[in-house]
Amino acid sequence: MPPLVSIVMPAYNAGEYISQAIESVIQQSFTRWELIIVDDCSTDQTYAIATEYSNKDQRIKAYRLNQNSGCAYIPRKKAIQMAITNWIVNLDADDFIDSNDLEILYNRAIDSGADIVLHRLVRVDINGNIERSVEPCPKWSFDLQKILTGKEACMLTIKEWAINGNGLFKKNLFEAIWKEQNLNSFIGMNTDELLTRQLFLEANRVALCNAQYFYRVNPQSISSSFSPKLFHILQTNQQLKKLLILKIGLNETNNSLIESQIWEGILSSSIRLKKFERELSPLQEKEITQNIYQSWHNIDWNILKKYISPIQYILFHKSFKLFMIIISIWIYIKKIK
């Protein structure tokens, strides 16, 4: 029987966890799948493990990029382009899925007529144990019977992720986005988050279900340690704002959400820059500072001032130099305490 669902797995130095990810696919109650693993030039045994599985099970395909791309977006895109089915499920190489995940996702898609079906993201620790003190996404209280429009789904991811961006997606949504994509668009660490919003806006109907995806908090990942790539959020947020203006238009509520998200990205990036500036080259520091300034300069302060404290507004909106001085002082005070 030909596959109905393609699981795509970008992988980089995930040798410690990728077997669990692959085994969680093999153990699915739904058997009409293919698994496409694209290795981003790992330096550990990741590709060897993937190849070993592909030799044992013809539904599993292992592919290796010619050079490291530096982000999960590129190998994920390659895997999706290789897929032969109409439905795509993403599975990161250090995560895993419940044994009935694909069955629930696929049945919900057929029953609801949705273009996208989201499973629930459940956080696990480094050993794969569920962290029960952490709410899943969406939260347990979220109504999974809802059918959202693409625009509604997109706005539920702005400022905070009330829903997640992982599940079952029609392949033609990706194809439509990549057909229109500007070749000059910035591609960085957070590009997948932007892609999620693009997918929602391309979809007519977005459904949810009680299938469970287990995502691991890996202290060795880029997002858990310092890297210049963490500053990519600045460019991604600017692209996201342009996308929302183009596809939705910004009323006061929507505008406040995206401006708040941009502001939080500026604050976190500024604090990170001052904390780790010794780990950056002068050129890197200059480039990052310029990106922070560009984002700060583009803030709609008339919108944002309603959602930050009066003191923050007074201190931060008049002068970028003063803003960075205040951040430096705050970092210094935190160090000596």
mmCIF file of C-alpha atoms in Angstrom:
data_model
loop_
_atom_site.group_PDB
_atom_site.id
_atom_site.type_symbol
_atom_site.label_atom_id
_atom_site.label_comp_id
_atom_site.label_asym_id
_atom_site.label_seq_id
_atom_site.Cartn_x
_atom_site.Cartn_y
_atom_site.Cartn_z
ATOM 1 C CA MET A 1 0.000 0.000 0.000
ATOM 2 C CA PRO A 2 1.407 3.447 -0.884
ATOM 3 C CA PRO A 3 1.980 5.851 1.995
ATOM 4 C CA LEU A 4 -0.607 8.495 2.879
ATOM 5 C CA VAL A 5 1.497 10.582 5.261
ATOM 6 C CA SER A 6 5.116 11.773 5.030
ATOM 7 C CA ILE A 7 6.994 12.370 8.269
ATOM 8 C CA VAL A 8 9.893 14.777 7.703
ATOM 9 C CA MET A 9 12.808 14.818 10.112
ATOM 10 C CA PRO A 10 15.611 17.392 9.933
ATOM 11 C CA ALA A 11 18.554 16.125 11.976
ATOM 12 C CA TYR A 12 21.803 17.537 13.277
ATOM 13 C CA ASN A 13 23.987 15.870 15.920
ATOM 14 C CA ALA A 14 20.988 14.066 17.387
ATOM 15 C CA GLY A 15 22.725 10.701 17.709
ATOM 16 C CA GLU A 16 21.711 10.356 21.347
ATOM 17 C CA TYR A 17 17.987 10.709 20.618
ATOM 18 C CA ILE A 18 17.212 9.961 16.968
ATOM 19 C CA SER A 19 16.616 6.249 17.551
ATOM 20 C CA GLN A 20 13.764 7.049 19.940
ATOM 21 C CA ALA A 21 12.295 9.451 17.376
ATOM 22 C CA ILE A 22 12.463 6.845 14.594
ATOM 23 C CA GLU A 23 11.142 4.042 16.812
ATOM 24 C CA SER A 24 8.132 6.194 17.736
ATOM 25 C CA VAL A 25 7.264 6.300 14.020
ATOM 26 C CA ILE A 26 7.829 2.579 13.471
ATOM 27 C CA GLN A 27 5.491 1.807 16.395
ATOM 28 C CA GLN A 28 2.574 3.834 14.975
ATOM 29 C CA SER A 29 -0.867 2.211 14.820
ATOM 30 C CA PHE A 30 -1.202 3.975 11.440
ATOM 31 C CA THR A 31 1.178 2.168 9.077
ATOM 32 C CA ARG A 32 0.808 3.975 5.739
ATOM 33 C CA TRP A 33 3.645 6.428 6.244
ATOM 34 C CA GLU A 34 7.053 7.262 4.885
ATOM 35 C CA LEU A 35 9.813 8.805 7.014
ATOM 36 C CA ILE A 36 12.291 11.141 5.317
ATOM 37 C CA ILE A 37 15.353 12.019 7.384
ATOM 38 C CA VAL A 38 17.599 14.817 6.108
ATOM 39 C CA ASP A 39 20.872 15.108 7.984
ATOM 40 C CA ASP A 40 22.460 18.571 8.102
ATOM 41 C CA CYS A 41 26.074 17.281 8.006
ATOM 42 C CA SER A 42 26.148 15.963 11.553
ATOM 43 C CA THR A 43 29.536 15.353 13.134
ATOM 44 C CA ASP A 44 28.284 12.488 15.306
ATOM 45 C CA GLN A 45 26.602 9.158 14.467
ATOM 46 C CA THR A 46 23.228 10.683 13.491
ATOM 47 C CA TYR A 47 23.444 9.885 9.775
ATOM 48 C CA ALA A 48 24.841 6.397 10.390
ATOM 49 C CA ILE A 49 21.888 5.581 12.650
ATOM 50 C CA ALA A 50 19.403 6.966 10.120
ATOM 51 C CA THR A 51 21.018 4.960 7.326
ATOM 52 C CA GLU A 52 20.908 1.780 9.401
ATOM 53 C CA TYR A 53 17.153 2.181 9.883
ATOM 54 C CA SER A 54 16.605 2.959 6.196
ATOM 55 C CA ASN A 55 18.390 -0.271 5.257
ATOM 56 C CA LYS A 56 15.988 -2.247 7.448
ATOM 57 C CA ASP A 57 12.705 -0.518 6.539
ATOM 58 C CA GLN A 58 11.970 0.654 2.985
ATOM 59 C CA ARG A 59 9.518 3.245 4.320
ATOM 60 C CA ILE A 60 12.475 5.130 5.829
ATOM 61 C CA LYS A 61 14.724 7.265 3.623
ATOM 62 C CA ALA A 62 17.967 8.882 4.804
ATOM 63 C CA TYR A 63 19.535 11.795 2.960
ATOM 64 C CA ARG A 64 22.539 13.975 3.801
ATOM 65 C CA LEU A 65 23.042 17.604 2.713
ATOM 66 C CA ASN A 66 26.283 18.496 0.933
ATOM 67 C CA GLN A 67 27.065 21.226 3.456
ATOM 68 C CA ASN A 68 25.745 22.346 6.818
ATOM 69 C CA SER A 69 22.909 24.865 6.467
ATOM 70 C CA GLY A 70 23.028 26.122 10.038
ATOM 71 C CA CYS A 71 19.261 25.940 10.610
ATOM 72 C CA ALA A 72 16.516 23.323 10.634
ATOM 73 C CA TYR A 73 14.518 25.116 7.934
ATOM 74 C CA ILE A 74 16.745 24.041 5.025
ATOM 75 C CA PRO A 75 16.832 20.266 5.745
ATOM 76 C CA ARG A 76 13.124 20.367 6.602
ATOM 77 C CA LYS A 77 12.350 22.000 3.254
ATOM 78 C CA LYS A 78 14.441 19.392 1.448
ATOM 79 C CA ALA A 79 12.563 16.571 3.173
ATOM 80 C CA ILE A 80 9.173 18.086 2.302
ATOM 81 C CA GLN A 81 10.198 18.455 -1.345
ATOM 82 C CA MET A 82 11.194 14.780 -1.374
ATOM 83 C CA ALA A 83 7.851 13.664 0.102
ATOM 84 C CA ILE A 84 5.553 11.667 -2.196
ATOM 85 C CA THR A 85 2.288 12.064 -0.231
ATOM 86 C CA ASN A 86 -0.221 14.891 0.148
ATOM 87 C CA TRP A 87 0.189 15.151 3.924
ATOM 88 C CA ILE A 88 3.237 16.280 5.921
ATOM 89 C CA VAL A 89 4.067 15.762 9.602
ATOM 90 C CA ASN A 90 7.193 17.275 11.113
ATOM 91 C CA LEU A 91 9.147 15.374 13.739
ATOM 92 C CA ASP A 92 12.395 16.760 15.118
ATOM 93 C CA ALA A 93 15.157 14.230 15.675
ATOM 94 C CA ASP A 94 15.279 14.719 19.451
ATOM 95 C CA ASP A 95 11.482 14.460 19.929
ATOM 96 C CA PHE A 96 8.993 11.591 19.637
ATOM 97 C CA ILE A 97 5.272 10.961 19.125
ATOM 98 C CA ASP A 98 2.630 8.854 20.825
ATOM 99 C CA SER A 99 1.885 5.496 19.222
ATOM 100 C CA ASN A 100 -1.528 6.582 17.894
ATOM 101 C CA ASP A 101 -0.466 10.082 16.852
ATOM 102 C CA LEU A 102 -0.658 9.640 13.068
ATOM 103 C CA GLU A 103 -3.949 7.728 13.237
ATOM 104 C CA ILE A 104 -5.637 10.482 15.264
ATOM 105 C CA LEU A 105 -4.202 13.267 13.093
ATOM 106 C CA TYR A 106 -5.225 11.646 9.807
ATOM 107 C CA ASN A 107 -8.731 10.693 10.936
ATOM 108 C CA ARG A 108 -9.311 14.196 12.261
ATOM 109 C CA ALA A 109 -8.214 15.671 8.928
ATOM 110 C CA ILE A 110 -10.620 13.461 6.991
ATOM 111 C CA ASP A 111 -13.535 14.057 9.385
ATOM 112 C CA SER A 112 -13.052 17.831 9.658
ATOM 113 C CA GLY A 113 -11.983 18.646 6.104
ATOM 114 C CA ALA A 114 -9.195 20.750 7.566
ATOM 115 C CA ASP A 115 -6.009 21.733 5.742
ATOM 116 C CA ILE A 116 -4.050 21.536 9.009
ATOM 117 C CA VAL A 117 -4.541 19.408 12.122
ATOM 118 C CA LEU A 118 -2.494 20.201 15.213
ATOM 119 C CA HIS A 119 -1.531 17.746 17.905
ATOM 120 C CA ARG A 120 -0.852 18.734 21.494
ATOM 121 C CA LEU A 121 2.790 19.462 22.378
ATOM 122 C CA VAL A 122 3.835 17.899 25.675
ATOM 123 C CA ARG A 123 7.170 18.843 27.199
ATOM 124 C CA VAL A 124 9.567 16.128 28.364
ATOM 125 C CA ASP A 125 12.916 16.349 30.116
ATOM 126 C CA ILE A 126 16.282 15.240 28.764
ATOM 127 C CA ASN A 127 15.426 11.613 29.620
ATOM 128 C CA GLY A 128 12.045 11.711 27.893
ATOM 129 C CA ASN A 129 9.948 11.941 31.059
ATOM 130 C CA ILE A 130 6.871 14.172 30.933
ATOM 131 C CA GLU A 131 7.284 17.424 32.857
ATOM 132 C CA ARG A 132 3.843 17.481 34.450
ATOM 133 C CA SER A 133 4.377 20.885 36.060
ATOM 134 C CA VAL A 134 4.501 22.450 32.571
ATOM 135 C CA GLU A 135 1.236 23.018 30.690
ATOM 136 C CA PRO A 136 1.152 21.512 27.191
ATOM 137 C CA CYS A 137 0.403 23.610 24.107
ATOM 138 C CA PRO A 138 -2.463 24.106 23.633
ATOM 139 C CA LYS A 139 -3.334 23.993 27.325
ATOM 140 C CA TRP A 140 -5.532 21.244 28.745
ATOM 141 C CA SER A 141 -8.404 23.757 28.975
ATOM 142 C CA PHE A 142 -8.299 24.597 25.234
ATOM 143 C CA ASP A 143 -11.342 23.394 23.289
ATOM 144 C CA LEU A 144 -9.961 20.850 20.818
ATOM 145 C CA GLN A 145 -13.286 20.681 18.973
ATOM 146 C CA LYS A 146 -12.785 24.164 17.583
ATOM 147 C CA ILE A 147 -12.298 24.615 13.876
ATOM 148 C CA LEU A 148 -10.277 27.779 13.305
ATOM 149 C CA THR A 149 -9.827 29.867 10.204
ATOM 150 C CA GLY A 150 -6.226 30.259 9.090
ATOM 151 C CA LYS A 151 -6.212 33.898 10.229
ATOM 152 C CA GLU A 152 -7.577 32.982 13.659
ATOM 153 C CA ALA A 153 -4.931 30.289 14.035
ATOM 154 C CA CYS A 154 -2.164 32.688 13.029
ATOM 155 C CA MET A 155 -3.183 35.349 15.558
ATOM 156 C CA LEU A 156 -3.237 32.721 18.320
ATOM 157 C CA THR A 157 0.545 32.431 17.843
ATOM 158 C CA ILE A 158 1.377 36.145 18.135
ATOM 159 C CA LYS A 159 3.026 37.362 21.371
ATOM 160 C CA GLU A 160 2.482 33.903 22.866
ATOM 161 C CA TRP A 161 1.796 30.469 21.426
ATOM 162 C CA ALA A 162 -1.771 29.660 22.522
ATOM 163 C CA ILE A 163 -1.645 26.896 19.901
ATOM 164 C CA ASN A 164 1.439 25.254 18.451
ATOM 165 C CA GLY A 165 2.630 25.019 14.865
ATOM 166 C CA ASN A 166 3.101 21.266 14.665
ATOM 167 C CA GLY A 167 0.865 18.598 13.231
ATOM 168 C CA LEU A 168 -0.494 17.370 9.890
ATOM 169 C CA PHE A 169 -0.264 19.798 6.952
ATOM 170 C CA LYS A 170 -1.350 19.544 3.344
ATOM 171 C CA LYS A 171 1.763 19.555 1.212
ATOM 172 C CA ASN A 172 0.288 22.050 -1.254
ATOM 173 C CA LEU A 173 0.342 24.727 1.481
ATOM 174 C CA PHE A 174 4.143 24.557 1.532
ATOM 175 C CA GLU A 175 4.314 24.546 -2.254
ATOM 176 C CA ALA A 176 2.125 27.652 -2.513
ATOM 177 C CA ILE A 177 4.322 29.547 -0.020
ATOM 178 C CA TRP A 178 7.598 28.583 -1.668
ATOM 179 C CA LYS A 179 6.232 29.508 -5.077
ATOM 180 C CA GLU A 180 5.615 33.075 -3.879
ATOM 181 C CA GLN A 181 8.641 33.350 -1.582
ATOM 182 C CA ASN A 182 10.993 36.267 -2.143
ATOM 183 C CA LEU A 183 14.476 34.926 -2.854
ATOM 184 C CA ASN A 184 15.891 37.785 -0.767
ATOM 185 C CA SER A 185 13.932 36.775 2.347
ATOM 186 C CA PHE A 186 16.045 36.320 5.450
ATOM 187 C CA ILE A 187 16.502 32.668 6.432
ATOM 188 C CA GLY A 188 17.702 32.065 9.966
ATOM 189 C CA MET A 189 17.124 30.196 13.164
ATOM 190 C CA ASN A 190 13.500 31.347 13.567
ATOM 191 C CA THR A 191 12.434 30.872 9.943
ATOM 192 C CA ASP A 192 10.366 27.813 10.880
ATOM 193 C CA GLU A 193 8.287 29.999 13.200
ATOM 194 C CA LEU A 194 7.613 32.393 10.330
ATOM 195 C CA LEU A 195 6.766 29.460 8.044
ATOM 196 C CA THR A 196 4.181 28.253 10.570
ATOM 197 C CA ARG A 197 2.361 31.595 10.388
ATOM 198 C CA GLN A 198 2.536 31.521 6.578
ATOM 199 C CA LEU A 199 1.022 28.034 6.563
ATOM 200 C CA PHE A 200 -1.844 29.094 8.805
ATOM 201 C CA LEU A 201 -2.590 32.100 6.595
ATOM 202 C CA GLU A 202 -2.598 29.852 3.520
ATOM 203 C CA ALA A 203 -5.082 27.419 5.127
ATOM 204 C CA ASN A 204 -8.884 27.652 5.118
ATOM 205 C CA ARG A 205 -9.541 25.406 8.119
ATOM 206 C CA VAL A 206 -7.321 24.475 11.061
ATOM 207 C CA ALA A 207 -8.401 21.694 13.415
ATOM 208 C CA LEU A 208 -6.972 20.350 16.663
ATOM 209 C CA CYS A 209 -6.954 16.912 18.240
ATOM 210 C CA ASN A 210 -5.792 15.025 21.332
ATOM 211 C CA ALA A 211 -2.815 13.320 19.660
ATOM 212 C CA GLN A 212 0.392 13.963 21.577
ATOM 213 C CA TYR A 213 3.808 15.110 20.369
ATOM 214 C CA PHE A 214 6.571 14.994 22.982
ATOM 215 C CA TYR A 215 9.197 17.729 22.636
ATOM 216 C CA ARG A 216 12.443 17.431 24.529
ATOM 217 C CA VAL A 217 14.208 20.275 26.299
ATOM 218 C CA ASN A 218 17.761 19.646 25.144
ATOM 219 C CA PRO A 219 20.366 21.760 26.988
ATOM 220 C CA GLN A 220 22.795 21.185 24.097
ATOM 221 C CA SER A 221 20.532 22.822 21.514
ATOM 222 C CA ILE A 222 21.245 26.290 20.135
ATOM 223 C CA SER A 223 18.088 27.684 21.733
ATOM 224 C CA SER A 224 19.298 26.538 25.168
ATOM 225 C CA SER A 225 22.787 28.073 24.948
ATOM 226 C CA PHE A 226 24.364 31.236 23.591
ATOM 227 C CA SER A 227 24.738 31.628 19.844
ATOM 228 C CA PRO A 228 24.706 34.615 17.480
ATOM 229 C CA LYS A 229 21.792 32.846 15.783
ATOM 230 C CA LEU A 230 19.597 33.731 18.763
ATOM 231 C CA PHE A 231 19.499 37.311 17.436
ATOM 232 C CA HIS A 232 17.770 36.155 14.245
ATOM 233 C CA ILE A 233 14.476 36.757 16.061
ATOM 234 C CA LEU A 234 14.867 40.463 15.268
ATOM 235 C CA GLN A 235 14.714 39.963 11.492
ATOM 236 C CA THR A 236 12.063 37.262 11.752
ATOM 237 C CA ASN A 237 9.754 39.496 13.772
ATOM 238 C CA GLN A 238 10.097 42.257 11.195
ATOM 239 C CA GLN A 239 9.204 39.783 8.421
ATOM 240 C CA LEU A 240 6.257 38.583 10.485
ATOM 241 C CA LYS A 241 4.896 42.100 10.876
ATOM 242 C CA LYS A 242 5.073 42.646 7.107
ATOM 243 C CA LEU A 243 3.307 39.312 6.576
ATOM 244 C CA LEU A 244 0.462 40.243 8.932
ATOM 245 C CA ILE A 245 0.005 43.641 7.281
ATOM 246 C CA LEU A 246 -0.131 41.972 3.866
ATOM 247 C CA LYS A 247 -2.393 39.036 4.711
ATOM 248 C CA ILE A 248 -4.588 40.291 7.564
ATOM 249 C CA GLY A 249 -4.169 44.020 8.074
ATOM 250 C CA LEU A 250 -3.549 45.347 11.552
ATOM 251 C CA ASN A 251 -6.408 46.578 13.714
ATOM 252 C CA GLU A 252 -5.599 47.918 17.179
ATOM 253 C CA THR A 253 -5.682 44.485 18.834
ATOM 254 C CA ASN A 254 -3.543 42.758 16.219
ATOM 255 C CA ASN A 255 -1.146 45.690 16.105
ATOM 256 C CA SER A 256 -0.668 45.652 19.871
ATOM 257 C CA LEU A 257 0.132 41.928 19.806
ATOM 258 C CA ILE A 258 2.807 42.139 17.110
ATOM 259 C CA GLU A 259 4.358 45.318 18.559
ATOM 260 C CA SER A 260 4.546 43.611 21.956
ATOM 261 C CA GLN A 261 6.212 40.581 20.377
ATOM 262 C CA ILE A 262 8.723 42.785 18.561
ATOM 263 C CA TRP A 263 9.427 44.706 21.764
ATOM 264 C CA GLU A 264 10.053 41.512 23.738
ATOM 265 C CA GLY A 265 12.469 40.420 21.009
ATOM 266 C CA ILE A 266 14.305 43.751 21.255
ATOM 267 C CA LEU A 267 14.550 43.541 25.045
ATOM 268 C CA SER A 268 15.750 39.924 25.112
ATOM 269 C CA SER A 269 18.252 40.570 22.308
ATOM 270 C CA SER A 270 19.612 43.715 23.986
ATOM 271 C CA ILE A 271 20.062 41.941 27.312
ATOM 272 C CA ARG A 272 21.692 38.965 25.589
ATOM 273 C CA LEU A 273 24.033 41.262 23.655
ATOM 274 C CA LYS A 274 25.269 42.992 26.797
ATOM 275 C CA LYS A 275 25.627 39.745 28.730
ATOM 276 C CA PHE A 276 27.634 37.948 26.041
ATOM 277 C CA GLU A 277 29.302 40.766 24.099
ATOM 278 C CA ARG A 278 32.760 39.382 24.966
ATOM 279 C CA GLU A 279 31.897 36.218 23.050
ATOM 280 C CA LEU A 280 31.200 38.185 19.870
ATOM 281 C CA SER A 281 33.633 39.570 17.346
ATOM 282 C CA PRO A 282 33.566 43.364 16.804
ATOM 283 C CA LEU A 283 31.889 42.789 13.441
ATOM 284 C CA GLN A 284 29.213 40.547 14.970
ATOM 285 C CA GLU A 285 28.566 43.042 17.758
ATOM 286 C CA LYS A 286 28.237 45.892 15.267
ATOM 287 C CA GLU A 287 25.840 43.948 13.055
ATOM 288 C CA ILE A 288 23.663 42.807 15.965
ATOM 289 C CA THR A 289 23.542 46.319 17.441
ATOM 290 C CA GLN A 290 22.442 47.642 14.066
ATOM 291 C CA ASN A 291 19.678 45.039 13.858
ATOM 292 C CA ILE A 292 18.480 45.916 17.360
ATOM 293 C CA TYR A 293 18.492 49.598 16.444
ATOM 294 C CA GLN A 294 16.516 48.951 13.262
ATOM 295 C CA SER A 295 13.859 47.058 15.212
ATOM 296 C CA TRP A 296 13.778 49.736 17.940
ATOM 297 C CA HIS A 297 13.485 52.470 15.312
ATOM 298 C CA ASN A 298 10.539 50.695 13.633
ATOM 299 C CA ILE A 299 8.510 50.264 16.834
ATOM 300 C CA ASP A 300 5.077 51.913 16.798
ATOM 301 C CA TRP A 301 5.447 53.609 20.167
ATOM 302 C CA ASN A 302 1.924 55.042 20.099
ATOM 303 C CA ILE A 303 0.606 51.481 20.130
ATOM 304 C CA LEU A 304 3.207 50.018 22.462
ATOM 305 C CA LYS A 305 2.942 52.707 25.174
ATOM 306 C CA LYS A 306 -0.523 51.390 26.083
ATOM 307 C CA TYR A 307 0.970 48.016 26.967
ATOM 308 C CA ILE A 308 4.215 48.901 28.765
ATOM 309 C CA SER A 309 4.723 50.861 31.962
ATOM 310 C CA PRO A 310 4.937 54.683 31.766
ATOM 311 C CA ILE A 311 8.496 54.513 33.137
ATOM 312 C CA GLN A 312 9.561 52.097 30.377
ATOM 313 C CA TYR A 313 8.014 54.333 27.770
ATOM 314 C CA ILE A 314 9.701 57.483 29.076
ATOM 315 C CA LEU A 315 13.133 55.862 29.405
ATOM 316 C CA PHE A 316 13.182 53.747 26.265
ATOM 317 C CA HIS A 317 11.415 55.512 23.411
ATOM 318 C CA LYS A 318 13.320 58.791 22.989
ATOM 319 C CA SER A 319 16.909 57.637 22.530
ATOM 320 C CA PHE A 320 18.355 54.315 21.423
ATOM 321 C CA LYS A 321 21.661 55.219 23.074
ATOM 322 C CA LEU A 322 19.896 55.847 26.391
ATOM 323 C CA PHE A 323 17.998 52.568 25.998
ATOM 324 C CA MET A 324 21.248 50.593 25.591
ATOM 325 C CA ILE A 325 22.889 52.434 28.514
ATOM 326 C CA ILE A 326 19.974 51.481 30.765
ATOM 327 C CA ILE A 327 20.244 47.847 29.651
ATOM 328 C CA SER A 328 23.999 47.907 30.467
ATOM 329 C CA ILE A 329 23.344 49.361 33.925
ATOM 330 C CA TRP A 330 20.653 46.777 34.593
ATOM 331 C CA ILE A 331 23.014 43.947 33.593
ATOM 332 C CA TYR A 332 25.742 45.351 35.856
ATOM 333 C CA ILE A 333 23.394 45.599 38.850
ATOM 334 C CA LYS A 334 22.243 42.013 38.303
ATOM 335 C CA LYS A 335 25.877 40.830 38.269
ATOM 336 C CA ILE A 336 26.888 42.464 41.539
ATOM 337 C CA LYS A 337 23.807 41.378 43.464
#
